[in-house]
Short mmCIF file of C-alpha atoms in Angstrom, two decimals:
data_model
loop_
_atom_site.label_atom_id
_atom_site.label_comp_id
_atom_site.label_asym_id
_atom_site.label_seq_id
_atom_site.Cartn_x
_atom_site.Cartn_y
_atom_site.Cartn_z
CA UNK X 1 0.00 0.00 0.00
CA UNK X 2 1.46 3.39 -0.90
CA UNK X 3 2.68 5.58 1.94
CA UNK X 4 1.09 8.96 2.52
CA UNK X 5 -2.21 10.49 3.46
CA UNK X 6 -5.39 8.53 3.95
CA UNK X 7 -6.62 9.79 0.57
CA UNK X 8 -3.67 8.02 -1.05
CA UNK X 9 -4.46 4.63 0.52
CA UNK X 10 -6.97 3.75 -2.19
CA UNK X 11 -6.54 4.11 -5.94
CA UNK X 12 -9.82 5.69 -7.08
CA UNK X 13 -12.09 4.03 -9.60
CA UNK X 14 -11.52 6.96 -11.96
CA UNK X 15 -7.82 6.00 -12.21
CA UNK X 16 -8.42 2.54 -13.67
CA UNK X 17 -12.00 2.07 -14.91
CA UNK X 18 -12.95 2.46 -18.54
CA UNK X 19 -16.66 1.76 -18.19
CA UNK X 20 -19.05 4.57 -17.32
CA UNK X 21 -21.43 2.96 -14.85
CA UNK X 22 -24.19 4.13 -12.56
CA UNK X 23 -23.69 2.63 -9.16
CA UNK X 24 -26.54 2.43 -6.67
CA UNK X 25 -25.99 4.09 -3.29
CA UNK X 26 -26.54 2.28 -0.04
CA UNK X 27 -29.65 3.36 1.85
CA UNK X 28 -28.83 6.79 3.34
CA UNK X 29 -28.20 6.63 7.06
CA UNK X 30 -27.85 2.86 7.14
CA UNK X 31 -25.12 1.73 9.51
CA UNK X 32 -22.76 -0.68 7.82
CA UNK X 33 -21.61 -3.21 10.37
CA UNK X 34 -20.10 -5.95 8.21
CA UNK X 35 -17.17 -6.53 5.90
CA UNK X 36 -16.96 -9.78 3.96
CA UNK X 37 -13.56 -10.82 2.71
CA UNK X 38 -13.20 -12.61 -0.63
CA UNK X 39 -10.50 -13.87 -2.93
CA UNK X 40 -10.64 -13.38 -6.68
CA UNK X 41 -9.32 -16.90 -7.37
CA UNK X 42 -7.61 -15.25 -10.33
CA UNK X 43 -3.96 -14.50 -9.86
CA UNK X 44 -2.25 -11.30 -10.92
CA UNK X 45 0.42 -12.14 -13.50
CA UNK X 46 3.66 -11.06 -11.87
CA UNK X 47 2.19 -11.21 -8.36
CA UNK X 48 3.49 -8.71 -5.83
CA UNK X 49 6.13 -7.50 -8.28
CA UNK X 50 3.51 -6.25 -10.76
CA UNK X 51 3.44 -2.58 -11.61
CA UNK X 52 0.43 -0.27 -11.54
CA UNK X 53 -0.23 -0.72 -15.25
CA UNK X 54 -0.59 -4.50 -14.80
CA UNK X 55 -2.81 -3.98 -11.75
CA UNK X 56 -5.08 -1.55 -13.58
CA UNK X 57 -5.36 -3.95 -16.50
CA UNK X 58 -6.28 -6.70 -14.01
CA UNK X 59 -8.99 -4.46 -12.55
CA UNK X 60 -10.45 -3.79 -16.01
CA UNK X 61 -10.41 -7.53 -16.82
CA UNK X 62 -12.07 -8.32 -13.49
CA UNK X 63 -14.75 -5.72 -14.16
CA UNK X 64 -15.29 -7.07 -17.69
CA UNK X 65 -15.84 -10.51 -16.18
CA UNK X 66 -18.29 -9.22 -13.56
CA UNK X 67 -20.26 -7.20 -16.13
CA UNK X 68 -20.13 -9.44 -19.21
CA UNK X 69 -20.32 -12.87 -17.53
CA UNK X 70 -22.00 -12.26 -14.18
CA UNK X 71 -24.38 -9.50 -15.34
CA UNK X 72 -23.30 -6.94 -12.71
CA UNK X 73 -23.26 -3.16 -13.27
CA UNK X 74 -19.54 -2.97 -12.44
CA UNK X 75 -16.94 -4.93 -10.52
CA UNK X 76 -18.89 -6.34 -7.58
CA UNK X 77 -16.43 -5.71 -4.75
CA UNK X 78 -16.21 -2.50 -2.78
CA UNK X 79 -12.41 -2.72 -2.81
CA UNK X 80 -9.77 -4.96 -4.38
CA UNK X 81 -6.33 -5.46 -2.83
CA UNK X 82 -3.38 -6.46 -4.98
CA UNK X 83 -0.60 -8.83 -3.79
CA UNK X 84 1.80 -5.87 -3.43
CA UNK X 85 -0.67 -4.14 -1.11
CA UNK X 86 -2.06 -1.47 -3.39
CA UNK X 87 -5.81 -1.09 -2.85
CA UNK X 88 -8.24 -0.27 -5.67
CA UNK X 89 -11.68 1.20 -5.31
CA UNK X 90 -14.29 -1.04 -6.88
CA UNK X 91 -17.67 0.32 -5.83
CA UNK X 92 -16.19 2.13 -2.86
CA UNK X 93 -17.74 3.50 0.31
CA UNK X 94 -21.43 4.26 0.25
CA UNK X 95 -22.28 2.21 -2.86
CA UNK X 96 -24.25 -1.01 -3.04
CA UNK X 97 -21.97 -3.93 -3.82
CA UNK X 98 -22.54 -7.25 -5.58
CA UNK X 99 -20.28 -9.49 -3.54
CA UNK X 100 -22.25 -11.45 -0.93
CA UNK X 101 -25.77 -12.55 -1.86
CA UNK X 102 -28.47 -11.20 0.44
CA UNK X 103 -25.86 -9.23 2.42
CA UNK X 104 -24.90 -6.44 0.02
CA UNK X 105 -27.20 -3.82 1.51
CA UNK X 106 -25.50 -3.85 4.90
CA UNK X 107 -21.90 -4.68 4.14
CA UNK X 108 -18.77 -3.95 2.15
CA UNK X 109 -16.88 -6.58 0.20
CA UNK X 110 -13.09 -6.63 0.16
CA UNK X 111 -11.38 -8.97 -2.31
CA UNK X 112 -7.74 -9.92 -2.17
CA UNK X 113 -6.27 -10.91 -5.51
CA UNK X 114 -5.17 -14.52 -5.64
CA UNK X 115 -6.29 -18.08 -5.09
CA UNK X 116 -5.96 -18.70 -1.37
CA UNK X 117 -7.01 -22.31 -1.54
CA UNK X 118 -3.56 -22.86 -3.08
CA UNK X 119 -1.47 -19.82 -2.20
CA UNK X 120 -0.69 -17.77 0.88
CA UNK X 121 -1.78 -14.11 0.85
CA UNK X 122 1.16 -11.74 0.94
CA UNK X 123 1.96 -9.81 4.11
CA UNK X 124 1.54 -6.61 2.06
CA UNK X 125 -2.00 -7.54 1.04
CA UNK X 126 -2.97 -8.52 4.58
CA UNK X 127 -1.56 -5.31 5.98
CA UNK X 128 -3.48 -3.33 3.34
CA UNK X 129 -6.68 -5.13 4.27
CA UNK X 130 -6.28 -4.15 7.92
CA UNK X 131 -5.43 -0.56 6.95
CA UNK X 132 -8.51 -0.33 4.70
CA UNK X 133 -10.80 -1.57 7.47
CA UNK X 134 -9.24 0.86 9.95
CA UNK X 135 -9.80 3.63 7.38
CA UNK X 136 -13.44 2.58 7.10
CA UNK X 137 -13.92 2.62 10.86
CA UNK X 138 -12.09 5.92 11.37
CA UNK X 139 -13.91 7.53 8.45
CA UNK X 140 -17.32 6.51 9.78
CA UNK X 141 -18.07 4.14 6.89
CA UNK X 142 -18.06 1.09 9.19
CA UNK X 143 -19.72 0.95 12.57
CA UNK X 144 -19.41 -1.69 15.24
CA UNK X 145 -16.30 -3.43 16.43
CA UNK X 146 -16.15 -6.80 14.69
CA UNK X 147 -14.33 -6.21 11.42
CA UNK X 148 -13.65 -8.01 9.24
CA UNK X 149 -16.90 -9.76 9.97
CA UNK X 150 -15.80 -12.86 8.11
CA UNK X 151 -15.11 -14.60 4.89
CA UNK X 152 -17.64 -15.02 2.11
CA UNK X 153 -17.92 -18.70 3.04
CA UNK X 154 -19.18 -17.78 6.53
CA UNK X 155 -22.53 -16.74 5.00
CA UNK X 156 -22.67 -18.62 1.70
CA UNK X 157 -22.02 -22.13 0.42
CA UNK X 158 -18.61 -21.33 -1.03
CA UNK X 159 -14.98 -22.04 -0.12
CA UNK X 160 -14.23 -18.31 -0.67
CA UNK X 161 -11.91 -16.74 0.49
CA UNK X 162 -9.88 -19.93 0.52
CA UNK X 163 -8.48 -21.85 3.47
CA UNK X 164 -5.32 -19.74 3.81
CA UNK X 165 -7.13 -16.40 3.97
CA UNK X 166 -9.90 -17.79 6.15
CA UNK X 167 -7.41 -18.83 8.83
CA UNK X 168 -5.90 -15.31 8.84
CA UNK X 169 -9.34 -13.71 9.43
CA UNK X 170 -9.62 -15.07 12.97
CA UNK X 171 -6.53 -13.20 14.09
CA UNK X 172 -7.46 -10.10 12.11
CA UNK X 173 -10.74 -9.76 13.99
CA UNK X 174 -8.89 -9.90 17.29
CA UNK X 175 -6.30 -7.37 16.12
CA UNK X 176 -8.96 -4.87 15.04
CA UNK X 177 -11.05 -5.17 18.21
CA UNK X 178 -10.64 -1.97 20.23
CA UNK X 179 -8.90 -2.26 23.57
CA UNK X 180 -11.25 -1.98 26.52
#
């Protein structure tokens, strides 16, 4: 994840997207208490060593898949985290996602790029995930204290986000819990 101000923690949609889409906002005033973590199952060619151009191309390909194959309006995730730790805005804060069936109206979806049934997530990606969730809490986008809420497979019949990322989530919840 790039160093710098909070505004620099997330690459905005406008920096990578080619499609002009109309995203639906979340219900105004609704408190978002959940984050569901996913994996893309697709790997980024070049992995953590990939440059921004490769990452942006990956984001466009992912969006093409979500729109052309899945029938979504745009990439379904709220945010996508690359192996090197750079975080990309998908639908972003305040917009309705298409990531966790029957849970999109009260949650954000964060996808880490990779197949974590077979691979280990990089430390950079895991650190970026924690930083993004902290940003959401501090910015008032996420309320409550149990973030990340869980993996996609906790609420759906899917192995997502893979066994290796799922095991990390337990410790991440404890690390993000405020001290009492």
